XYZ file of C-alpha atoms in Angstrom:
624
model
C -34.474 -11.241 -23.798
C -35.707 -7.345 -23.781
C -39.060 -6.586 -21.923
C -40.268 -3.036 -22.980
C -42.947 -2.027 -20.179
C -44.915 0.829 -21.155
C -48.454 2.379 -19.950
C -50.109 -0.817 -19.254
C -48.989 -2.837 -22.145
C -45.886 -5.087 -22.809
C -43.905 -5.596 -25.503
C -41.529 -9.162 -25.442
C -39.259 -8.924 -29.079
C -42.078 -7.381 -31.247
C -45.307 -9.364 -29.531
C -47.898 -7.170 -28.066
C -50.293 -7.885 -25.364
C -52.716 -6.334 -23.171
C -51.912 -7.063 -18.843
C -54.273 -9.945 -17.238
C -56.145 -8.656 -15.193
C -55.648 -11.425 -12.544
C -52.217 -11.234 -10.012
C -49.790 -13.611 -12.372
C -49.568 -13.865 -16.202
C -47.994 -17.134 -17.838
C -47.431 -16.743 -21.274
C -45.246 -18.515 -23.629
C -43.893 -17.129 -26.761
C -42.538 -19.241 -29.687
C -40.962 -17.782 -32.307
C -37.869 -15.424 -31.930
C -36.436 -17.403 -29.072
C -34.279 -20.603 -29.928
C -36.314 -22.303 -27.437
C -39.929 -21.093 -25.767
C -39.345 -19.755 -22.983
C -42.204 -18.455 -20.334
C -42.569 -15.645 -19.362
C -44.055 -14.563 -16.010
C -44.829 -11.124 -15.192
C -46.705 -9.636 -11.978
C -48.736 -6.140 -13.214
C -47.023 -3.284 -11.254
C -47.081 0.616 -10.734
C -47.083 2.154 -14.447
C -45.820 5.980 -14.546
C -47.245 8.082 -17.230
C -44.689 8.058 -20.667
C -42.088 6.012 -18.231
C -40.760 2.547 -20.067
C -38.304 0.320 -18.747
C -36.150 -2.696 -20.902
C -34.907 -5.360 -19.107
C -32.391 -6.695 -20.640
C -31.105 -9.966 -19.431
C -27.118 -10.240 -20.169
C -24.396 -11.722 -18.365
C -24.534 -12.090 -14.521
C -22.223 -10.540 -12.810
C -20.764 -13.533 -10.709
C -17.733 -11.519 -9.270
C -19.831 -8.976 -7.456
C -20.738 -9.229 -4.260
C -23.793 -7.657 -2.426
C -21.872 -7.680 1.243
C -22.882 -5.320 3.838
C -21.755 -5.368 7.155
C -23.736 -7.924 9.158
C -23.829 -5.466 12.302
C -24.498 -2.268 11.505
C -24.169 -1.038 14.875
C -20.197 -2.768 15.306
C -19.711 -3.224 11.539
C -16.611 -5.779 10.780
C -13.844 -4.245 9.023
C -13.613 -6.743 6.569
C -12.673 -6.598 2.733
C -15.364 -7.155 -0.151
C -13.261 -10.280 -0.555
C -10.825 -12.546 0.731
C -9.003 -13.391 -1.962
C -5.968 -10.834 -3.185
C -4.023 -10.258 -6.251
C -1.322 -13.347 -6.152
C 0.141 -12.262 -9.980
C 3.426 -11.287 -8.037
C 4.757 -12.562 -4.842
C 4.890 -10.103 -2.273
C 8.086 -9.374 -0.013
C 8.191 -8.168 3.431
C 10.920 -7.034 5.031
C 10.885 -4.723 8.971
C 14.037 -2.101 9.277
C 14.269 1.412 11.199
C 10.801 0.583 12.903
C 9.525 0.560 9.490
C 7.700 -2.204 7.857
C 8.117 -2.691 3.506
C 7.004 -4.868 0.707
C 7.692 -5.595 -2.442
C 4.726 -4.664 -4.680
C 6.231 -6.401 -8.011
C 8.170 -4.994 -10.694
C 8.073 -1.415 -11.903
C 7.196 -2.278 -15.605
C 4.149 -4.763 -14.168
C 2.402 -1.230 -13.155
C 0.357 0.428 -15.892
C -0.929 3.965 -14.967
C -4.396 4.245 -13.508
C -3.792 0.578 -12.245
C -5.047 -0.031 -8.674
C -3.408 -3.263 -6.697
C -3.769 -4.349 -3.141
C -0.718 -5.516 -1.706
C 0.119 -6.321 1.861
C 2.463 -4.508 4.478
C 2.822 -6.834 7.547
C -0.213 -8.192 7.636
C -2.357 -5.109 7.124
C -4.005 -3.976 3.017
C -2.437 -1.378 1.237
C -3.921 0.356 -1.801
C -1.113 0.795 -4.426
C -1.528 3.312 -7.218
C 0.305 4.475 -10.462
C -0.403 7.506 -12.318
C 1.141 9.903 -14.330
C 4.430 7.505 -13.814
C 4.399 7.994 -9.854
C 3.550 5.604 -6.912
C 1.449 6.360 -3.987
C 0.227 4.256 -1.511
C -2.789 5.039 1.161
C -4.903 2.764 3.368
C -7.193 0.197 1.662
C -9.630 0.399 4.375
C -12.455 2.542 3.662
C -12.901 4.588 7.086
C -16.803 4.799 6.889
C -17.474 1.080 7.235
C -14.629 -1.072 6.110
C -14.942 -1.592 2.212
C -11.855 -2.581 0.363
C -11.252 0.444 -1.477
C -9.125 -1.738 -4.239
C -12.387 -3.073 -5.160
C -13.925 0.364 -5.599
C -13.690 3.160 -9.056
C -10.644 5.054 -9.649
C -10.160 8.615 -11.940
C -7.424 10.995 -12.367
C -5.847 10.897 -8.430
C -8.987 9.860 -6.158
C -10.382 6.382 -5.586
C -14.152 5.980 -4.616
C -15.293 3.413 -2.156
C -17.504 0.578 -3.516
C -19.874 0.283 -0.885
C -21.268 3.928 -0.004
C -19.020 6.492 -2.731
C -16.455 8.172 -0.115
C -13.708 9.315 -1.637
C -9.917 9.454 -1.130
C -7.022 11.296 -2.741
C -4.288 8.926 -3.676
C -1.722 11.444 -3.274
C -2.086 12.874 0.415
C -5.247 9.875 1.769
C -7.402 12.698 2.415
C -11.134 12.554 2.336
C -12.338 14.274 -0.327
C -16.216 13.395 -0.839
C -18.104 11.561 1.903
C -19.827 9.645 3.913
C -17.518 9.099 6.872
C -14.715 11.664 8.556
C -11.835 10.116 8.543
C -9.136 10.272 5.694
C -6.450 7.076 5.537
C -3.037 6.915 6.177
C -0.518 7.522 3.282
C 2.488 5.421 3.208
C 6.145 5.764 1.535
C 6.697 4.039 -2.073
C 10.167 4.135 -3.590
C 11.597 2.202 -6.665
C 14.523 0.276 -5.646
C 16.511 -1.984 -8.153
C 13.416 -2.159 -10.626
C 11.289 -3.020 -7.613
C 8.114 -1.146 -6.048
C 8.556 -1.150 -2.401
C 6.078 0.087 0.217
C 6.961 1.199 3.520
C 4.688 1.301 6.297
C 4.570 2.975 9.770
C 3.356 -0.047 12.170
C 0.807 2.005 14.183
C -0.392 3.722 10.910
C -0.821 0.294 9.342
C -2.751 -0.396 12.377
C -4.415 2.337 12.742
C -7.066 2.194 9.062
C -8.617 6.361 10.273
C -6.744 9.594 10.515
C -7.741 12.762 11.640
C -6.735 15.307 9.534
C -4.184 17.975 11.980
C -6.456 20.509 13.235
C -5.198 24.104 14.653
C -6.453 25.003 18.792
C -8.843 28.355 19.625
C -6.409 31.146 19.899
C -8.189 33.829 22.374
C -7.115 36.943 20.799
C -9.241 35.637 17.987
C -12.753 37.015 19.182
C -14.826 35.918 16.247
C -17.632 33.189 16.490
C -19.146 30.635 14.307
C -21.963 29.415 15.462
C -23.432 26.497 13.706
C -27.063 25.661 14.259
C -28.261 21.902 14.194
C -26.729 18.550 15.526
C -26.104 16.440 12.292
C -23.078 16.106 10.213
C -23.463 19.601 8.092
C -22.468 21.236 11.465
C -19.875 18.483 12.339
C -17.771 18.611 9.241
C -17.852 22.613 9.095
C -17.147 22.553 12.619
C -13.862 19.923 11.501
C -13.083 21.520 8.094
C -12.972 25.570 10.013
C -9.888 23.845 12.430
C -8.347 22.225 9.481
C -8.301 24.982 7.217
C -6.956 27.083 10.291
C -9.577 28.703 11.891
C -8.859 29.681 15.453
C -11.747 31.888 16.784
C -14.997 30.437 19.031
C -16.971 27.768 17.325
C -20.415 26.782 18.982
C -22.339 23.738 17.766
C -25.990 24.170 19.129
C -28.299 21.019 18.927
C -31.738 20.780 20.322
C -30.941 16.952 21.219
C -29.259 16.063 24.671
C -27.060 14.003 22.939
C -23.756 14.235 20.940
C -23.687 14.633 17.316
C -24.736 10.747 16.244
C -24.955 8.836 13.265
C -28.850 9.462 12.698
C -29.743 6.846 9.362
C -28.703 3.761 11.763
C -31.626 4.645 13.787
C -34.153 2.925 11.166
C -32.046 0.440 10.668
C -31.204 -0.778 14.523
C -33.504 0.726 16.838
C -32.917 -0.859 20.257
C -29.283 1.048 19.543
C -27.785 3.737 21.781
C -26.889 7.315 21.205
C -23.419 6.777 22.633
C -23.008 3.760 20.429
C -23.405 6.028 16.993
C -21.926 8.977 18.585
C -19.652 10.757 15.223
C -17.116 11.985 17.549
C -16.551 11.856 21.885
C -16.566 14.518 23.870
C -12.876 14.362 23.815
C -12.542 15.407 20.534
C -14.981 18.342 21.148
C -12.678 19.415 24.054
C -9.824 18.988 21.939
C -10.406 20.681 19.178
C -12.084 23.835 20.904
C -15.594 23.227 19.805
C -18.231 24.099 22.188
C -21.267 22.228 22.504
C -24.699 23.595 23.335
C -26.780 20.430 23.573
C -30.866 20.640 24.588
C -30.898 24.287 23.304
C -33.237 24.764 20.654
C -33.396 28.342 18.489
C -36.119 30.160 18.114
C -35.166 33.429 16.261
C -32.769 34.517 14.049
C -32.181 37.729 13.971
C -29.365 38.899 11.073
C -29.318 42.811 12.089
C -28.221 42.097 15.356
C -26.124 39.486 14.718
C -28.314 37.280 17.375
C -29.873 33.676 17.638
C -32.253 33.377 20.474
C -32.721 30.068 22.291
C -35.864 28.539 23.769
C -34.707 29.046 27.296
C -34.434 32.540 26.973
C -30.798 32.970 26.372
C -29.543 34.395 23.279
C -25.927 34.050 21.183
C -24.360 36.423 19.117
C -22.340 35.306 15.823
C -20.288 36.705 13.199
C -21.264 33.866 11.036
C -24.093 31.214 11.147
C -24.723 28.119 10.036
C -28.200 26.744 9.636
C -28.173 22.764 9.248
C -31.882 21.739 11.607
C -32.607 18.615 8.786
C -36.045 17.730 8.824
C -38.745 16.762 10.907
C -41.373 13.855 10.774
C -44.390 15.274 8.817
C -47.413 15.070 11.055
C -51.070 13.986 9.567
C -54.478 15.238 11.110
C -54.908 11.648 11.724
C -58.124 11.532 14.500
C -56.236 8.756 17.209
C -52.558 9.907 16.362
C -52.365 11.004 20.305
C -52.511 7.734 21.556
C -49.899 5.959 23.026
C -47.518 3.707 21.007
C -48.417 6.022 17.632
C -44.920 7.334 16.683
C -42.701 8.917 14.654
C -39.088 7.845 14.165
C -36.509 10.495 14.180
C -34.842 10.454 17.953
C -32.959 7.571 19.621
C -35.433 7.494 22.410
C -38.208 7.237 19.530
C -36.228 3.995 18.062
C -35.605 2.667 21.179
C -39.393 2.930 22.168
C -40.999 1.463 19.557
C -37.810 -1.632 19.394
C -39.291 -2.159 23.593
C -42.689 -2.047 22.550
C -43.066 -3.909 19.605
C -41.694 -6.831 20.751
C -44.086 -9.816 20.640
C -47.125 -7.055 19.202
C -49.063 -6.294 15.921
C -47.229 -3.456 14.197
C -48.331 -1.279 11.755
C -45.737 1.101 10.029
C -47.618 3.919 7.583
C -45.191 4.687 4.439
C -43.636 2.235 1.971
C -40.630 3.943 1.352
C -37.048 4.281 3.246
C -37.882 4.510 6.714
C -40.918 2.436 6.811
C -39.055 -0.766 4.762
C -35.981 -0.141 7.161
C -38.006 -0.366 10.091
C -40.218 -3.237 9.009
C -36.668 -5.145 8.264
C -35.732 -4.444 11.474
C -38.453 -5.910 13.297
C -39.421 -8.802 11.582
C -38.759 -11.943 13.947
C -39.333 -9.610 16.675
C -42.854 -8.476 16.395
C -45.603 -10.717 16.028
C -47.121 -8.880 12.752
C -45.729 -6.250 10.666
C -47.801 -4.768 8.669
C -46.843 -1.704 5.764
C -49.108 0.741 4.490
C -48.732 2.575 1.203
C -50.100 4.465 -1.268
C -48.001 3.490 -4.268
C -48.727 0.266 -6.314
C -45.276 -0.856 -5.134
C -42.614 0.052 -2.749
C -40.077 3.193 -3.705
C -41.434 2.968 -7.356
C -40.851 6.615 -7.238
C -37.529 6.179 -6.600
C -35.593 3.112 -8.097
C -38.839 2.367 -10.814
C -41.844 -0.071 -10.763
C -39.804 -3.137 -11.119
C -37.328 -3.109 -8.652
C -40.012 -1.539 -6.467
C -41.989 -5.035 -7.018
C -38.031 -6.868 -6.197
C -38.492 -4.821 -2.784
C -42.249 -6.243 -2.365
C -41.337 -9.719 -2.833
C -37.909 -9.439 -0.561
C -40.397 -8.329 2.692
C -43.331 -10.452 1.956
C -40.824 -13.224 1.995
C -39.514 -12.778 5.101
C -43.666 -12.283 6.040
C -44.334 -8.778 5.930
C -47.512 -8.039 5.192
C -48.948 -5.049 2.758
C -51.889 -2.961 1.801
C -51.234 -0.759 -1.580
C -52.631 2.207 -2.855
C -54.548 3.312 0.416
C -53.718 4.723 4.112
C -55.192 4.811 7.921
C -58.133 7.216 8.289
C -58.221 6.305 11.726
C -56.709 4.739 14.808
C -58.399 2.965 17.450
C -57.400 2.527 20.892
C -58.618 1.450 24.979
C -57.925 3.393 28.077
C -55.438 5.920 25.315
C -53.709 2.648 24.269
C -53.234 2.441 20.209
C -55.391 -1.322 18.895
C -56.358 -0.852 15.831
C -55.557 0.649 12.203
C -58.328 1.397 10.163
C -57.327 2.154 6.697
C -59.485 4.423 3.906
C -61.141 1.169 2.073
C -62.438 -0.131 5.478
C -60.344 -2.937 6.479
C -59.467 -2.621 10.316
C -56.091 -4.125 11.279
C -55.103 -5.196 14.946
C -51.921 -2.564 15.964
C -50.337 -2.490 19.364
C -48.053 0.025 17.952
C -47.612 1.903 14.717
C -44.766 3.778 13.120
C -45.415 6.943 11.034
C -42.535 6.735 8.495
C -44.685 9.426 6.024
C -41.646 11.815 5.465
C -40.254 15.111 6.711
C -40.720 18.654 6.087
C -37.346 20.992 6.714
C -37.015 22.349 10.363
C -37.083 25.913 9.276
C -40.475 27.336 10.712
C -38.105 29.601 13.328
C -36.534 31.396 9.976
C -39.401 32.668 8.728
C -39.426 36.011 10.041
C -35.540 36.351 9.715
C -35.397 37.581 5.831
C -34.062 34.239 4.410
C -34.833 33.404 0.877
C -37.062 30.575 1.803
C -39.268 28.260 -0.494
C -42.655 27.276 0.044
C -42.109 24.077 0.901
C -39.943 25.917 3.685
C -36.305 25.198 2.224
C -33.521 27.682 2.358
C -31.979 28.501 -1.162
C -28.193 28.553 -1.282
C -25.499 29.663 -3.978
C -22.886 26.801 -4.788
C -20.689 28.328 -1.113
C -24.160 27.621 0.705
C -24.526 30.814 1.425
C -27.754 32.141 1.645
C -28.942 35.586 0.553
C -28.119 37.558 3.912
C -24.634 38.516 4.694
C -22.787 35.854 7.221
C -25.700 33.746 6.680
C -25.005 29.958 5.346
C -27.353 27.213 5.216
C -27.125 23.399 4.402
C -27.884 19.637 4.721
C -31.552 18.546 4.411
C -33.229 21.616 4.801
C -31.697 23.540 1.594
C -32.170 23.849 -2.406
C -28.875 24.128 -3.821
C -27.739 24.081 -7.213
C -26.676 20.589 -8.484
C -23.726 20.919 -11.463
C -25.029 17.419 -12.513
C -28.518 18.807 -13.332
C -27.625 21.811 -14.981
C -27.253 23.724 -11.871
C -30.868 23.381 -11.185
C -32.332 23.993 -7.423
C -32.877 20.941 -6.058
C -33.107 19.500 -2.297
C -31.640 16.120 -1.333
C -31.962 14.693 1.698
C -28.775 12.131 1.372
C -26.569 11.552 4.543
C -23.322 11.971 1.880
C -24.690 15.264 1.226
C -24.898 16.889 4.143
C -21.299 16.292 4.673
C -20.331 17.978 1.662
C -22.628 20.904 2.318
C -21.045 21.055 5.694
C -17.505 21.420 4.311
C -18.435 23.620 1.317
C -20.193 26.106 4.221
C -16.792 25.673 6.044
C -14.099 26.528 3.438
C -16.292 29.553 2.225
C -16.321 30.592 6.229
C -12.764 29.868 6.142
C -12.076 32.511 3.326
C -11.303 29.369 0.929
C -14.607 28.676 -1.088
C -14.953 26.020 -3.780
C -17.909 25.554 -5.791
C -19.792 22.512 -4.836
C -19.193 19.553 -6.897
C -20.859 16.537 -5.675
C -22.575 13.957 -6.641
C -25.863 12.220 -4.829
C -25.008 8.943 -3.226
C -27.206 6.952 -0.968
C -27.947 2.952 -0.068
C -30.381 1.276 1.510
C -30.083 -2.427 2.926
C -32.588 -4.771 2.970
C -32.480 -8.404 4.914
C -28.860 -7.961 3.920
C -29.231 -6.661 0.530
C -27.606 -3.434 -0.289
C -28.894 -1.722 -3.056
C -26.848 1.670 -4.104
C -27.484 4.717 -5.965
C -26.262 7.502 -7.721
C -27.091 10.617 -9.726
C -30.025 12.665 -9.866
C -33.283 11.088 -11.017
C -36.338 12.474 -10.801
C -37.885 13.063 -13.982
C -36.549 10.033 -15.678
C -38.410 8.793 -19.195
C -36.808 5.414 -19.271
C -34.815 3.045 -16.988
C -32.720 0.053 -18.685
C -31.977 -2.825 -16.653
C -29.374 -5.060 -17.034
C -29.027 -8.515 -15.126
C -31.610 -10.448 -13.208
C -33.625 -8.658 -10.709
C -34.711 -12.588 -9.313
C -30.696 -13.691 -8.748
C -30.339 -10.821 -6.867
C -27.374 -9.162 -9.646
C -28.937 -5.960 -11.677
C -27.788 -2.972 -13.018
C -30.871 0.002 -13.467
C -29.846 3.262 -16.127
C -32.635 5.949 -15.373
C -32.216 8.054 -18.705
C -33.901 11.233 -19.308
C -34.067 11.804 -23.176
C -30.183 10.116 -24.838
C -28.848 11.267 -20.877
C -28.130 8.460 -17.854
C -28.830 10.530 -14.894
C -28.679 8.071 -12.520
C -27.992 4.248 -11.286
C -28.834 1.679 -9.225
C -27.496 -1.630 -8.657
C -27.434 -4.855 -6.507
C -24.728 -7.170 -6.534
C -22.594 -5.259 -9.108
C -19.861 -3.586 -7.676
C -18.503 -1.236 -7.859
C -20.369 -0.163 -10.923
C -22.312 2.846 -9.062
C -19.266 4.091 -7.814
C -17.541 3.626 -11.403
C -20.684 5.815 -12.702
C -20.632 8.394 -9.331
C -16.522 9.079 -10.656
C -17.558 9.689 -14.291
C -20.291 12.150 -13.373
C -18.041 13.941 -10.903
C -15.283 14.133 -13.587
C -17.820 15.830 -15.802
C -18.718 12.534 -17.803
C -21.879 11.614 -19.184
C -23.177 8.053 -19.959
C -25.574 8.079 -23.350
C -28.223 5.456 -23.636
C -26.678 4.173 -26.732
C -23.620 2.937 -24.709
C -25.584 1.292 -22.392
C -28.459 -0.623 -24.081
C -26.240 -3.823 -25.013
C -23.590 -3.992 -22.798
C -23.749 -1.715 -19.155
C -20.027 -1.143 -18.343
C -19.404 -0.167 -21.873
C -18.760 3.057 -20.881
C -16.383 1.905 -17.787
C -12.908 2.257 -19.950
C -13.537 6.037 -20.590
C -12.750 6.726 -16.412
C -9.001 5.435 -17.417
C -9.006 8.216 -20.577
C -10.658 11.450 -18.395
């Protein structure tokens, strides 16, 4: 069955009505079907010359939508239990070394992934170009089974959030995560594939990538402004591509570096509990922290930041990586207490204490706001979302599976009001008790969460001669540098150019992201610059639905959906003119990562390949 939405009509196989005007429309239509069938549809958000087909084709039973269950102490646990049992695997122990059989050498076909066990540990097992390699199968960001995930041309891609390994060397290559995997010795013995594994490194699913010490006699210093992982991983990649003078990592948090998208997503957590690295590794690896510092002034002729407790820092080469800040709204009532903004681990851990048992109102329908309102659902006594869409994210993933995210909240009994937003909030004695939103209707809220965005933290640029836009992002080349000498910039609060969208300017505020800026900054500080290549990657999860996404996608004239967005199992194409610049899924692994691979190989998906069948374009990562 095809549904064509367009404007505010719908098209079902050739018939033509107008929307009912009440909440639900039965219809049923005779004629084309073998059967009738009825049709119910819910109106939703309509964009202006935007249609979307739904095309209802197989389901993808094999898939599964797993997500860790903790996402503070995620399991490492495969996708699936069940492993590839074609060929009986061997294991032997000698010289402290542990092997298996992998099957016979004429079994393999090139660009053929298997997962194959060494002890009792995974190991990914690869052929191509004739030759063997073996890495971990354990994706180091959260676990995922990387045998279940999209392989091209030497570099596998993890199903669950797109990090990607080189076969060759297990290096990390695109991110999230910092960790590469272990690689592990193949050889061909007697017409046999045999994989030998180091015990610990079997163990052991991370590696650290060697790193060189500070050398004194180098006097340089790299001082990289901001606390997130842009700094970290140019901070990491200077030692591993053998920098050796000072490196300073100034953050205007008291805490270390953490992992900062967990914070909507668990908020009674701790900042020690999402730290990226310990202090340890800071020690070790001769990178200086200046925590609770914030800078106030740049100043490129002299080679100076200042600091806001009067101190200043000289560099020979800066990095700029603040992220964003909560956008504020003139809001009369915003100063009382229990009105917040989520960005800090004492501002998560505040509102997880105080909403407990109270009426919460969260302003924004989008990321942050649905995160949050997951995450405290059973816990407070009402929670309540405001937005000014039709339907959740509708900008984002599309009317329809913005009305799939509706349905999944108000089911678990979250409560919203569309299309409007507070004017006002009410309090006693400076305590926050009630919402009062632009249509009149007053809601009881002992607390409220402003989840209404971020602008980039760049107001203490603006006298420094950065090219700056006016929405107050920094413009970078494809190095991330920045038009002053010395001067790089990256993470949330730059435009860069994206080789996926022509090289256009664009700003995208994806935790994958800024760890590629942050390594593209640090090879072109290093003396080794590559052009970035990557490609936008983000997830959200939901009551335990995980919903990924790749590509770049505003702007999109159609989105074709495959599946059934009710069961849970779709596939959504977001095509601008014959192009598939982007895709979303739930419950179809690894098909986002599949499409992430093409695009970063260069690929492009046409509509025409995808309007009967979605993976029809899958086979062409085995011919790139």
């Amino acid at each position: 069955m095809a549904l064509k939405i367009l404007a505010r009509r719908f098209v079902v196989l050739g018939h033509d009505f107008p929307w009912s005007a009440s909440l639900v429309t039965s219809a049923v239509f005779p004629g084309p079907f073998s059967t009738q069938q009825s049709l119910h549809v819910r109106p939703l958000c309509f964009f202006q010359n935007h249609t979307v087909q739904v095309v209802n084709i197989k389901r993808r039973e094999d898939a599964l939508s797993v997500y860790p269950d903790s996402v503070t102490n995620p399991p490492e646990r495969p996708l699936s239990t069940t492993t590839d049992q074609s060929s009986p695997t061997d294991k032997t122990t000698s010289d402290n070394m542990t092997e298996a059989i992998a099957g016979d050498v004429q079994d393999f076909q090139d660009g053929q992934m298997k997962e194959i066990e060494v002890g009792d540990q995974k190991v990914l097992l690869v052929k191509e170009d004739g030759q063997f390699y073996a890495i971990g199968n354990k994706c180091t960001h959260y676990g995922a089974p990387l045998s279940k995930g999209a392989y091209c041309k030497g570099v596998v891609r993890c199903p669950w959030h797109g990090a990607c390994f080189n076969v060759k060397t297990g290096d990390i290559e695109d991110f999230p995560g910092l960790d590469s995997v272990h690689k592990f010795e193949v050889e061909v013995r007697d017409g046999k594939v045999v994989v030998k594994g180091n015990p610990p490194a079997l163990e052991n699913a991370k590696r650290v990538k060697p790193m060189v010490k500070r050398v004194a006699d180098n006097k340089k210093t790299v001082v990289l402004v901001g606390g997130g992982p842009a700094s970290l991983v140019c901070a990491e990649t200077l030692r591993q591509e053998g920098y050796t003078g000072r490196i300073v990592l100034v953050s205007k948090e008291p805490y270390l570096p953490y992992d900062r998208i967990k914070l909507s997503k668990a908020l009674n957590i701790k900042p020690e509990e999402i730290a990226l690295r310990s202090q340890q590794f800071y020690d070790d690896n001769g990178i200086e922290l200046l925590l609770a510092k914030e800078v106030t002034k740049v100043l490129p002729d002299d080679k100076t930041i200042e600091l806001n407790d009067g101190e200043s820092l000289k560099y020979d080469t800066l990095l700029v990586a603040t992220g964003g800040q909560p956008r504020s709204l003139p809001i009369p009532g915003s100063d009382l207490k229990n009105v917040y903004s989520l960005r800090t681990p004492n501002d998560a851990n505040a509102i997880a204490e105080n909403a407990q048992g109270k009426n919460v109102v969260i302003m924004g329908s989008s990321f942050i706001g649905l995160e949050v309102a997951n995450y405290l659902v059973g816990k407070a006594a009402t929670v309540t979302v405001i937005g000014q869409s039709a339907v959740p994210l509708a900008h984002v993933f599309g009317p329809l599976i913005g009305q799939w995210f509706r349905k999944l909240h108000e089911g678990k009994g979250v409560k919203f009001h569309f299309e409007t937003s507070v004017k006002e909030f009410r309090g006693e004695d400076g305590q926050l008790t009630e919402a009062v939103l632009a249509d009149g209707t007053v809601l009881p809220a002992d607390v409220c969460i402003m989840g209404v965005g971020v602008v980039p933290a760049t107001n203490f640029l603006k006298d420094s001669g950065l090219d700056i836009t006016a929405r107050g992002f920094v413009t970078v080349n494809k190095n991330m540098r920045t038009n002053l000498p010395d001067i790089y910039a990256a993470g949330d609060i730059v435009e860069f150019p994206l080789f996926t969208a022509d090289d256009q300017h664009v700003n995208i505020q994806h935790w994958q992201m800024a760890h590629q800026h942050g390594k593209i900054a640090g090879l072109s500080i290093a003396g080794k610059a590559q052009d970035i290549r990557s490609v936008p990657y983000f997830w959200t999860v939901q009551f335990g639905k995980s919903i990924r996404y790749t590509g770049y996608g505003p702007g999109y004239d159609e989105v074709i959906l495959h599946g059934d967005v009710d069961d849970n199992k779709f596939v959504a194409f977001y095509t601008k003119k014959e192009k598939v610049v982007a895709v979303a899924s739930l419950g179809w692994d690894p098909i986002v990562s599949q499409a992430a691979e093409l695009m970063s190989k260069g690929g492009i998906i046409t509509k025409d390949e995808i309007r009967s069948d979605p993976e029809n374009w899958v086979s062409r990562l085995s011919q790139l």
